[in-house]
Amino acid sequence: MQPSTRMTTPAVPSPASRTQRFIVVASQVMLIALIWICADIVSRRFLPQVPSSLLGLGVVLALLWTGVIRRDWLAHGAGWLISEMLLFFIPAVIAIIQYPDMIRRNGLAIFVVIVGSTVCVMASTALAVDATWRIQAWHARRRERMAAEKQA
């Protein structure tokens, strides 16, 4: 068989689909923001020792796990937030520019903390991914055994 030599052009989204995509992304970002705002209120009033971001993440995880919300209700909005994450670092860069004396005095300590926390995040992410993979593999083997026992 000969591979096709015909060139295909990527489909250009119609204005209606772009508008629909914008509405979907905006509504998902609003849902994520609403969950964070609720978590912030609960954190400030009842659980001041728990950061609202962790509480909100836990709530989202619990809602996804229980099926109250589906992954596709948040996927595009979360993807947009992640793709625009650089905007969230602008205040940190401005702070560095505004306080050069502090950077000169504490620059090495700040650098060590940044590198150390990055290593900790990477290590904990690797451990979490490995644990999740092992759990999924265990569940798959268990399902296969149960299916084999059912057939026998």
C-alpha atoms as one frame of an Amber mdcrd trajectory, in Angstrom:
protein
   0.000   0.000   0.000   1.231   3.445  -0.913   0.977   6.152   1.729  -1.353
   8.946   0.826   0.391  11.932  -0.686  -2.619  14.189  -0.397  -1.993  17.159
   1.906  -4.600  17.983   4.468  -5.053  21.393   5.959  -6.037  21.793   9.576
  -9.637  22.703  10.069 -10.165  26.354  10.896 -12.728  26.650  13.661 -15.804
  28.602  12.727 -16.643  31.760  14.673 -19.537  29.927  16.315 -17.278  27.130
  17.552 -14.727  29.679  18.816 -17.495  31.430  20.712 -18.719  28.140  22.118
 -15.167  27.200  23.148 -14.726  30.591  24.826 -17.971  30.137  26.756 -16.972
  26.617  27.826 -13.504  27.706  28.970 -14.837  30.799  30.740 -17.534  28.834
  32.556 -15.036  26.162  33.622 -12.604  28.797  34.905 -15.505  30.370  36.817
 -16.380  26.971  38.316 -12.769  26.481  39.409 -12.716  30.013  40.859 -16.011
  29.413  42.655 -14.645  26.249  44.255 -11.525  28.145  45.335 -13.581  31.044
  46.756 -15.738  28.608  48.747 -12.628  26.802  49.979 -11.102  30.157  50.950
 -14.186  31.116  52.966 -14.239  27.734  54.728 -10.495  27.915  55.353 -10.642
  31.411  56.850 -13.665  30.731  59.069 -13.280  27.127  60.178  -9.847  25.765
  59.224  -7.284  28.598  59.378  -4.417  26.101  59.590  -5.346  24.577  56.186
  -4.453  26.676  53.110  -7.480  27.371  50.946  -5.663  26.135  47.842  -5.119
  22.709  49.417  -8.671  22.609  50.703 -10.007  23.534  47.241  -7.819  20.909
  45.593  -9.085  18.316  48.071 -12.682  19.308  47.370 -12.161  19.061  43.598
 -10.463  15.683  44.013 -13.326  14.409  46.203 -15.946  15.699  43.745 -14.148
  14.056  40.834 -13.658  10.811  42.758 -17.321  10.577  43.785 -18.558  11.505
  40.323 -20.371  14.657  41.461 -18.459  16.527  38.786 -16.944  15.003  35.673
 -13.431  15.592  34.389 -14.678  17.201  31.192 -16.483  19.867  33.266 -13.066
  21.248  34.278 -10.597  20.052  31.626 -10.605  22.987  29.180 -10.670  25.657
  31.889  -7.853  23.983  33.815  -5.887  23.603  30.584  -6.278  27.298  29.843
  -5.168  28.251  33.360  -2.103  26.039  33.055  -1.245  27.445  29.620  -1.438
  30.991  31.012   0.490  30.137  34.192   3.308  32.512  33.268   0.984  35.406
  34.100   0.899  34.192  37.710   4.686  34.641  38.002   4.728  38.312  36.990
   4.189  39.547  40.597   7.211  37.522  41.730   9.403  39.064  39.041   8.198
  42.555  39.959   9.002  41.853  43.619  12.563  40.901  42.639  12.937  44.163
  40.732  11.494  46.232  43.593  13.696  44.747  46.342  17.218  44.315  44.954
  18.821  44.854  48.388  16.896  41.930  49.839  17.971  39.754  46.905  21.615
  40.736  47.479  21.374  39.910  51.208  19.279  36.743  50.987  19.712  35.650
  47.373  21.625  32.462  48.152  19.127  31.382  50.814  16.212  32.106  48.469
  17.935  30.139  45.706  18.502  27.154  48.030  14.850  27.220  49.107  13.646
  27.386  45.487  15.888  24.534  44.363  15.087  22.444  47.450  11.340  22.931
  47.131  11.498  22.150  43.400  13.338  18.909  44.132  10.767  18.038  46.820
   7.872  18.721  44.443   9.470  16.665  41.672  10.219  13.776  44.033   6.747
  13.767  45.578   5.164  13.959  42.108   7.281  11.026  40.943   6.300   9.006
  44.020   2.615   9.863  43.543   2.696   8.907  39.857   4.506   5.657  40.668
   2.010   4.813  43.417  -0.923   5.610  41.126   0.552   3.444  38.358   1.043
   0.559  40.787  -2.537   0.871  42.080  -3.918   0.945  38.521  -1.840  -2.102
  37.579  -3.042  -3.924  40.711  -6.675  -3.114  39.856  -6.166  -4.288  36.258
  -4.659  -7.603  37.436  -7.512  -8.001  39.922 -10.134  -7.392  37.203  -8.414
  -9.913  34.939  -8.398 -12.523  37.724 -12.057 -11.903  38.480 -12.950 -12.174
  34.783 -10.945 -15.396  34.497 -12.654 -16.841  37.588 -16.050 -15.899  36.174
 -15.335 -17.724  32.927 -14.026 -20.815  34.727
